[in-house]
Short mmCIF file of C-alpha atoms in Angstrom, two decimals:
data_model
loop_
_atom_site.label_atom_id
_atom_site.label_comp_id
_atom_site.label_asym_id
_atom_site.label_seq_id
_atom_site.Cartn_x
_atom_site.Cartn_y
_atom_site.Cartn_z
CA UNK A 1 137.01 126.76 136.11
CA UNK A 2 136.09 123.17 134.98
CA UNK A 3 132.87 121.64 134.29
CA UNK A 4 130.91 119.19 136.59
CA UNK A 5 129.19 116.37 134.93
CA UNK A 6 126.92 113.91 136.66
CA UNK A 7 126.58 110.31 135.43
CA UNK A 8 123.16 108.90 135.88
CA UNK A 9 120.56 106.31 134.78
CA UNK A 10 117.85 105.74 137.23
CA UNK A 11 117.90 102.10 136.90
CA UNK A 12 120.88 100.02 138.44
CA UNK A 13 123.40 98.16 136.63
CA UNK A 14 123.15 99.88 133.50
CA UNK A 15 126.98 100.87 133.23
CA UNK A 16 126.78 104.25 135.19
CA UNK A 17 130.21 103.40 136.91
CA UNK A 18 132.01 101.80 133.89
CA UNK A 19 131.03 105.03 132.02
CA UNK A 20 132.20 107.26 134.38
CA UNK A 21 135.59 105.41 135.14
CA UNK A 22 136.38 105.28 131.05
CA UNK A 23 135.14 108.78 130.08
CA UNK A 24 137.29 110.17 132.79
CA UNK A 25 140.41 107.86 131.83
CA UNK A 26 139.50 109.07 128.15
CA UNK A 27 139.66 112.90 129.01
CA UNK A 28 142.78 112.18 131.16
CA UNK A 29 144.45 110.50 128.56
CA UNK A 30 143.76 113.43 126.35
CA UNK A 31 145.55 115.85 128.79
CA UNK A 32 142.65 117.05 130.81
CA UNK A 33 142.94 117.43 134.58
CA UNK A 34 140.04 115.19 135.85
CA UNK A 35 138.71 114.26 139.07
CA UNK A 36 136.21 111.29 139.69
CA UNK A 37 133.82 111.39 142.68
CA UNK A 38 132.09 108.42 143.50
CA UNK A 39 128.86 109.76 144.85
CA UNK A 40 127.25 106.37 145.51
CA UNK A 41 127.78 106.51 149.51
CA UNK A 42 127.38 103.29 151.12
CA UNK A 43 128.37 101.54 147.97
CA UNK A 44 131.83 101.99 146.91
CA UNK A 45 132.66 100.89 143.64
CA UNK A 46 134.25 103.29 141.25
CA UNK A 47 137.92 102.56 143.18
CA UNK A 48 137.50 98.98 141.84
CA UNK A 49 137.22 99.85 138.27
CA UNK A 50 140.07 102.36 138.44
CA UNK A 51 142.17 99.53 140.27
CA UNK A 52 142.81 101.90 143.38
CA UNK A 53 140.88 99.91 146.29
CA UNK A 54 144.00 99.47 148.25
CA UNK A 55 144.96 102.99 148.13
CA UNK A 56 141.73 104.26 150.10
CA UNK A 57 142.31 106.10 153.21
CA UNK A 58 140.03 108.75 153.34
CA UNK A 59 136.62 109.12 151.66
CA UNK A 60 133.89 111.60 150.58
CA UNK A 61 132.13 111.71 154.10
CA UNK A 62 135.29 112.53 155.55
CA UNK A 63 136.11 115.30 153.40
CA UNK A 64 132.29 116.63 153.99
CA UNK A 65 132.44 116.21 157.74
CA UNK A 66 135.77 117.83 158.00
CA UNK A 67 138.16 115.00 158.99
CA UNK A 68 140.37 115.37 155.82
CA UNK A 69 140.66 117.74 153.26
CA UNK A 70 139.88 116.86 149.53
CA UNK A 71 143.62 117.22 148.67
CA UNK A 72 144.24 114.53 151.29
CA UNK A 73 141.47 112.24 150.42
CA UNK A 74 142.04 112.11 146.53
CA UNK A 75 144.14 109.14 145.16
CA UNK A 76 146.36 109.62 142.44
CA UNK A 77 145.81 107.25 139.33
CA UNK A 78 148.66 104.70 138.47
CA UNK A 79 148.71 105.27 134.88
CA UNK A 80 147.64 108.91 134.21
CA UNK A 81 148.94 111.40 136.39
CA UNK A 82 146.19 114.02 136.00
CA UNK A 83 143.42 111.73 136.75
CA UNK A 84 142.43 111.30 140.47
CA UNK A 85 139.57 109.48 142.41
CA UNK A 86 137.79 110.80 145.34
CA UNK A 87 136.49 107.55 146.72
CA UNK A 88 132.91 106.91 148.43
CA UNK A 89 132.35 106.02 152.10
CA UNK A 90 131.81 101.99 152.36
CA UNK A 91 129.48 102.10 155.63
CA UNK A 92 127.93 105.51 156.08
CA UNK A 93 124.37 106.03 155.44
CA UNK A 94 123.73 108.59 152.42
CA UNK A 95 121.69 110.82 154.73
CA UNK A 96 124.92 111.95 156.06
CA UNK A 97 125.72 114.26 153.17
CA UNK A 98 123.19 117.08 152.05
CA UNK A 99 123.00 118.55 148.41
CA UNK A 100 124.32 121.90 149.66
CA UNK A 101 127.58 120.20 151.05
CA UNK A 102 128.01 118.29 147.76
CA UNK A 103 127.66 121.29 145.82
CA UNK A 104 130.26 123.20 147.75
CA UNK A 105 132.75 120.15 147.51
CA UNK A 106 132.21 120.03 143.71
CA UNK A 107 132.60 123.64 143.40
CA UNK A 108 135.87 123.80 145.08
CA UNK A 109 137.09 120.76 142.83
CA UNK A 110 135.94 122.70 139.78
CA UNK A 111 138.40 125.37 140.67
CA UNK A 112 141.40 122.64 140.24
CA UNK A 113 140.14 120.49 137.86
CA UNK A 114 139.00 120.44 134.14
CA UNK A 115 136.40 117.86 134.42
CA UNK A 116 134.66 116.72 137.62
CA UNK A 117 132.92 113.44 136.81
CA UNK A 118 130.15 112.60 139.40
CA UNK A 119 129.25 108.75 139.52
CA UNK A 120 125.48 108.68 140.88
CA UNK A 121 123.89 106.01 142.68
CA UNK A 122 120.94 104.12 141.23
CA UNK A 123 117.48 105.35 142.31
CA UNK A 124 116.10 108.91 142.57
CA UNK A 125 116.46 109.55 146.16
CA UNK A 126 118.54 111.50 148.39
CA UNK A 127 121.74 109.93 146.84
CA UNK A 128 120.40 111.27 143.41
CA UNK A 129 120.06 114.67 144.94
CA UNK A 130 123.12 114.88 146.23
CA UNK A 131 125.02 113.69 143.22
CA UNK A 132 123.17 116.01 140.94
CA UNK A 133 123.42 119.19 143.32
CA UNK A 134 126.87 120.37 142.18
CA UNK A 135 126.40 119.42 138.39
CA UNK A 136 126.38 121.73 135.51
CA UNK A 137 125.60 119.01 132.93
CA UNK A 138 124.47 115.23 133.03
CA UNK A 139 125.16 112.06 131.13
CA UNK A 140 122.32 109.73 131.10
CA UNK A 141 123.35 106.19 130.49
CA UNK A 142 120.68 103.78 129.17
CA UNK A 143 120.60 99.94 127.96
CA UNK A 144 118.47 99.16 124.87
CA UNK A 145 115.81 97.88 126.89
CA UNK A 146 112.37 98.79 127.79
CA UNK A 147 112.72 99.21 131.56
CA UNK A 148 116.29 100.87 131.54
CA UNK A 149 114.67 103.57 128.88
CA UNK A 150 111.61 104.18 130.93
CA UNK A 151 113.78 104.90 133.95
CA UNK A 152 116.07 107.26 131.85
CA UNK A 153 112.93 108.89 130.73
CA UNK A 154 112.09 109.66 134.37
CA UNK A 155 115.55 110.71 135.54
CA UNK A 156 115.64 113.15 132.42
CA UNK A 157 112.58 114.95 133.90
CA UNK A 158 114.14 115.17 137.47
CA UNK A 159 117.21 116.49 135.98
CA UNK A 160 115.39 119.26 133.86
CA UNK A 161 113.46 119.88 137.34
CA UNK A 162 116.94 120.41 138.65
CA UNK A 163 117.65 123.00 135.85
CA UNK A 164 120.36 121.01 134.20
CA UNK A 165 120.08 122.16 130.91
CA UNK A 166 122.67 120.03 129.07
CA UNK A 167 121.69 116.29 129.14
CA UNK A 168 123.29 113.72 126.87
CA UNK A 169 122.62 110.22 126.15
CA UNK A 170 125.20 107.18 126.23
CA UNK A 171 123.64 103.89 125.00
CA UNK A 172 125.61 101.29 126.57
CA UNK A 173 125.27 97.46 125.90
CA UNK A 174 124.29 97.65 122.43
CA UNK A 175 123.92 94.34 120.58
CA UNK A 176 124.57 95.06 116.82
CA UNK A 177 123.64 91.84 115.56
CA UNK A 178 120.39 91.76 117.60
CA UNK A 179 119.45 95.27 116.30
CA UNK A 180 120.13 93.99 112.79
CA UNK A 181 117.49 91.04 113.54
CA UNK A 182 115.04 93.58 114.66
CA UNK A 183 115.10 92.32 118.15
CA UNK A 184 116.91 95.14 119.97
CA UNK A 185 115.95 98.93 120.05
CA UNK A 186 117.88 100.65 117.65
CA UNK A 187 119.87 104.06 118.57
CA UNK A 188 117.38 106.16 116.59
CA UNK A 189 114.38 104.46 118.71
CA UNK A 190 115.88 105.43 121.92
CA UNK A 191 116.85 108.76 120.72
CA UNK A 192 113.29 109.32 119.37
CA UNK A 193 111.78 108.13 122.76
CA UNK A 194 113.97 110.10 125.28
CA UNK A 195 114.37 113.27 122.94
CA UNK A 196 117.92 114.26 124.22
CA UNK A 197 120.91 114.68 122.45
CA UNK A 198 123.30 111.57 121.74
CA UNK A 199 126.74 111.58 123.21
CA UNK A 200 127.94 108.09 122.61
CA UNK A 201 127.17 104.35 121.65
CA UNK A 202 129.21 101.72 123.30
CA UNK A 203 128.51 98.10 122.12
CA UNK A 204 128.32 95.14 124.23
CA UNK A 205 132.22 94.08 124.81
CA UNK A 206 133.65 91.32 126.82
CA UNK A 207 136.59 93.43 127.14
CA UNK A 208 134.63 95.40 129.81
CA UNK A 209 134.24 92.58 132.25
CA UNK A 210 138.11 91.75 131.70
CA UNK A 211 138.93 95.31 132.21
CA UNK A 212 136.92 95.52 135.33
CA UNK A 213 138.62 92.26 136.72
CA UNK A 214 141.87 93.80 136.01
CA UNK A 215 140.91 97.13 137.44
CA UNK A 216 142.21 98.83 134.19
CA UNK A 217 139.75 101.04 132.40
CA UNK A 218 139.10 99.87 128.83
CA UNK A 219 139.25 103.68 127.47
CA UNK A 220 142.84 102.97 127.73
CA UNK A 221 142.81 99.94 125.27
CA UNK A 222 142.12 101.12 121.90
CA UNK A 223 142.19 97.74 120.45
CA UNK A 224 138.49 97.00 122.03
CA UNK A 225 135.47 98.32 120.61
CA UNK A 226 134.21 99.75 123.89
CA UNK A 227 137.55 101.39 124.42
CA UNK A 228 137.25 103.32 121.26
CA UNK A 229 133.63 104.03 121.90
CA UNK A 230 134.70 105.54 125.43
CA UNK A 231 137.68 107.67 123.75
CA UNK A 232 135.27 108.90 121.06
CA UNK A 233 132.77 110.17 123.79
CA UNK A 234 135.65 111.82 125.93
CA UNK A 235 136.53 113.56 122.66
CA UNK A 236 133.22 114.82 122.03
CA UNK A 237 132.96 116.02 125.53
CA UNK A 238 136.05 118.17 124.52
CA UNK A 239 134.13 119.73 121.53
CA UNK A 240 135.54 117.49 118.77
CA UNK A 241 133.10 116.32 116.07
CA UNK A 242 133.36 112.61 115.91
CA UNK A 243 131.15 110.54 113.77
CA UNK A 244 128.83 107.99 115.36
CA UNK A 245 129.73 104.34 114.74
CA UNK A 246 127.16 101.80 114.99
CA UNK A 247 129.65 98.86 115.81
CA UNK A 248 127.86 96.72 113.07
CA UNK A 249 129.87 93.55 112.26
CA UNK A 250 131.21 93.70 108.77
CA UNK A 251 129.63 90.51 107.54
CA UNK A 252 129.90 91.11 103.74
CA UNK A 253 130.87 88.35 101.42
CA UNK A 254 134.47 89.70 101.10
CA UNK A 255 135.09 90.18 104.67
CA UNK A 256 133.86 86.69 105.52
CA UNK A 257 136.10 85.51 102.77
CA UNK A 258 138.99 87.51 104.53
CA UNK A 259 138.28 86.22 107.88
CA UNK A 260 138.34 82.57 106.37
CA UNK A 261 141.84 83.26 105.22
CA UNK A 262 142.86 85.04 108.32
CA UNK A 263 143.53 88.36 106.53
CA UNK A 264 141.31 90.58 108.87
CA UNK B 1 116.35 76.35 111.08
CA UNK B 2 114.14 76.47 114.25
CA UNK B 3 113.07 80.09 114.31
CA UNK B 4 112.87 81.61 117.77
CA UNK B 5 110.79 84.44 116.78
CA UNK B 6 107.72 82.11 115.77
CA UNK B 7 107.83 80.84 119.35
CA UNK B 8 106.94 84.37 120.55
CA UNK B 9 103.84 84.38 118.12
CA UNK B 10 104.71 86.95 115.73
CA UNK B 11 106.55 87.63 112.46
CA UNK B 12 107.73 91.05 113.51
CA UNK B 13 110.89 91.55 115.49
CA UNK B 14 110.51 92.37 119.42
CA UNK B 15 112.02 95.55 118.82
CA UNK B 16 108.90 97.06 117.42
CA UNK B 17 106.85 95.65 120.22
CA UNK B 18 109.55 97.29 122.76
CA UNK B 19 108.89 100.72 121.01
CA UNK B 20 105.47 100.89 120.57
CA UNK B 21 104.99 99.77 124.44
CA UNK B 22 107.56 102.38 125.50
CA UNK B 23 105.45 105.12 123.53
CA UNK B 24 102.45 104.44 125.48
CA UNK B 25 104.38 104.10 128.94
CA UNK B 26 106.55 107.23 128.51
CA UNK B 27 103.13 109.10 127.51
CA UNK B 28 101.84 107.84 130.72
CA UNK B 29 104.73 108.58 132.94
CA UNK B 30 105.04 111.88 131.56
CA UNK B 31 101.61 113.27 132.03
CA UNK B 32 101.19 111.53 135.52
CA UNK B 33 100.37 114.36 138.38
CA UNK B 34 101.34 113.92 142.02
CA UNK B 35 98.56 113.91 144.65
CA UNK B 36 100.44 117.22 146.10
CA UNK B 37 100.00 118.83 142.80
CA UNK B 38 96.20 117.61 142.23
CA UNK B 39 95.49 119.18 145.77
CA UNK B 40 97.23 122.47 144.80
CA UNK B 41 95.18 122.86 141.63
CA UNK B 42 91.66 121.87 143.62
CA UNK B 43 92.96 124.54 146.06
CA UNK B 44 93.63 127.39 143.08
CA UNK B 45 90.40 126.36 141.23
CA UNK B 46 88.37 126.83 144.64
CA UNK B 47 89.95 130.38 145.18
CA UNK B 48 89.18 131.70 141.80
CA UNK B 49 85.34 130.18 141.79
CA UNK B 50 84.53 131.28 145.39
CA UNK B 51 84.96 134.94 144.24
CA UNK B 52 81.78 134.34 142.25
CA UNK B 53 79.75 131.34 143.60
CA UNK B 54 79.51 129.25 146.58
CA UNK B 55 80.84 126.06 146.62
CA UNK B 56 80.08 122.92 148.36
CA UNK B 57 83.72 122.13 149.36
CA UNK B 58 82.96 118.45 150.22
CA UNK B 59 81.62 117.69 147.04
CA UNK B 60 84.45 118.85 144.92
CA UNK B 61 86.46 116.30 143.14
CA UNK B 62 89.17 116.46 140.73
CA UNK B 63 91.01 113.56 138.87
CA UNK B 64 93.15 112.84 136.18
CA UNK B 65 91.78 110.52 133.50
CA UNK B 66 94.10 108.80 130.98
CA UNK B 67 93.48 106.63 128.21
CA UNK B 68 96.08 105.27 125.95
CA UNK B 69 96.51 108.47 124.10
CA UNK B 70 94.81 111.19 125.95
CA UNK B 71 94.75 112.85 129.26
CA UNK B 72 92.05 114.96 130.71
CA UNK B 73 91.26 116.68 134.19
CA UNK B 74 87.90 115.80 135.11
CA UNK B 75 86.14 117.79 137.98
CA UNK B 76 82.81 118.28 139.33
CA UNK B 77 82.12 121.30 141.26
CA UNK B 78 78.77 121.61 142.98
CA UNK B 79 77.40 125.28 143.36
CA UNK B 80 75.12 126.14 146.45
CA UNK B 81 74.60 129.39 145.20
CA UNK B 82 75.47 132.51 143.17
CA UNK B 83 76.85 135.35 145.15
CA UNK B 84 74.76 138.26 145.52
CA UNK B 85 77.33 140.99 144.35
CA UNK B 86 77.98 138.88 141.25
CA UNK B 87 74.60 138.60 139.88
CA UNK B 88 74.64 142.04 138.48
CA UNK B 89 77.55 141.21 136.10
#
């Protein structure tokens, strides 16, 4: 029986969908059977990050309302055969699904897959309750920025109220140079404030925009910092102990000298 | 060189401000009680007290008062009379 993990944040635009897509791709690349579920009903996006938007035929609400089985609705990934996506509906309103129906679907998926990752919509209303209903664990995505940290704290309270015991933190869009100058919250500050376990640190990386333009998860590209960061997260989810990297630029005299001569 | 930090009127990095502000905001957010919960608390207090004393329910008030670092429930419960059967206790 697999694990269902909801990826949530409260605030919009912090990188929930990017995180879901990349952790999923990372886990699949490590040989796990993974189902990604886009639980953001009405605003379908996860298919874009996976480059699968042209293959969507049936969606989540079709499955819930019995027009298609989940086996018929899932789309197999182009690159990784053990990775599938259940896309969200584009036009339906989110009240067409109940938390109970979601839980039932997720329970079925858990029989078949090692990991079921649920991409939660922004906000804390019905869509949030639906996405959380079937989850065993949660990943809270936060940016090093006051409003994101505040919303994350609210969401952590709501997840605890839903009796989700394992809640882990991913800090996304960290700018190490700003942290170094004392102009951005550091990882320790955020972890101290929110008081939950850290799962990963993802640095700001132009590669994220490029990979979403292309529809290819950056986790499959180990030459990019963010790609490495997401792979580390996937490995930690599988129980590996990977040390945390703060993605600080190496700007010592020797590395600058090396750069000058084009060695590194 | 022109220093942006000077422009914001402080020598400290803005991170310290972010952290201090968040510490206060989170304390406040975590301790706020919903109106429904306040009503429930009020009802339970009434249930207990009416066993012993007669209370002016209209005059009963309960509020959550918050300052930067403390929270307190403040109630004012006007008593009409002590019940006869509890006077012996």
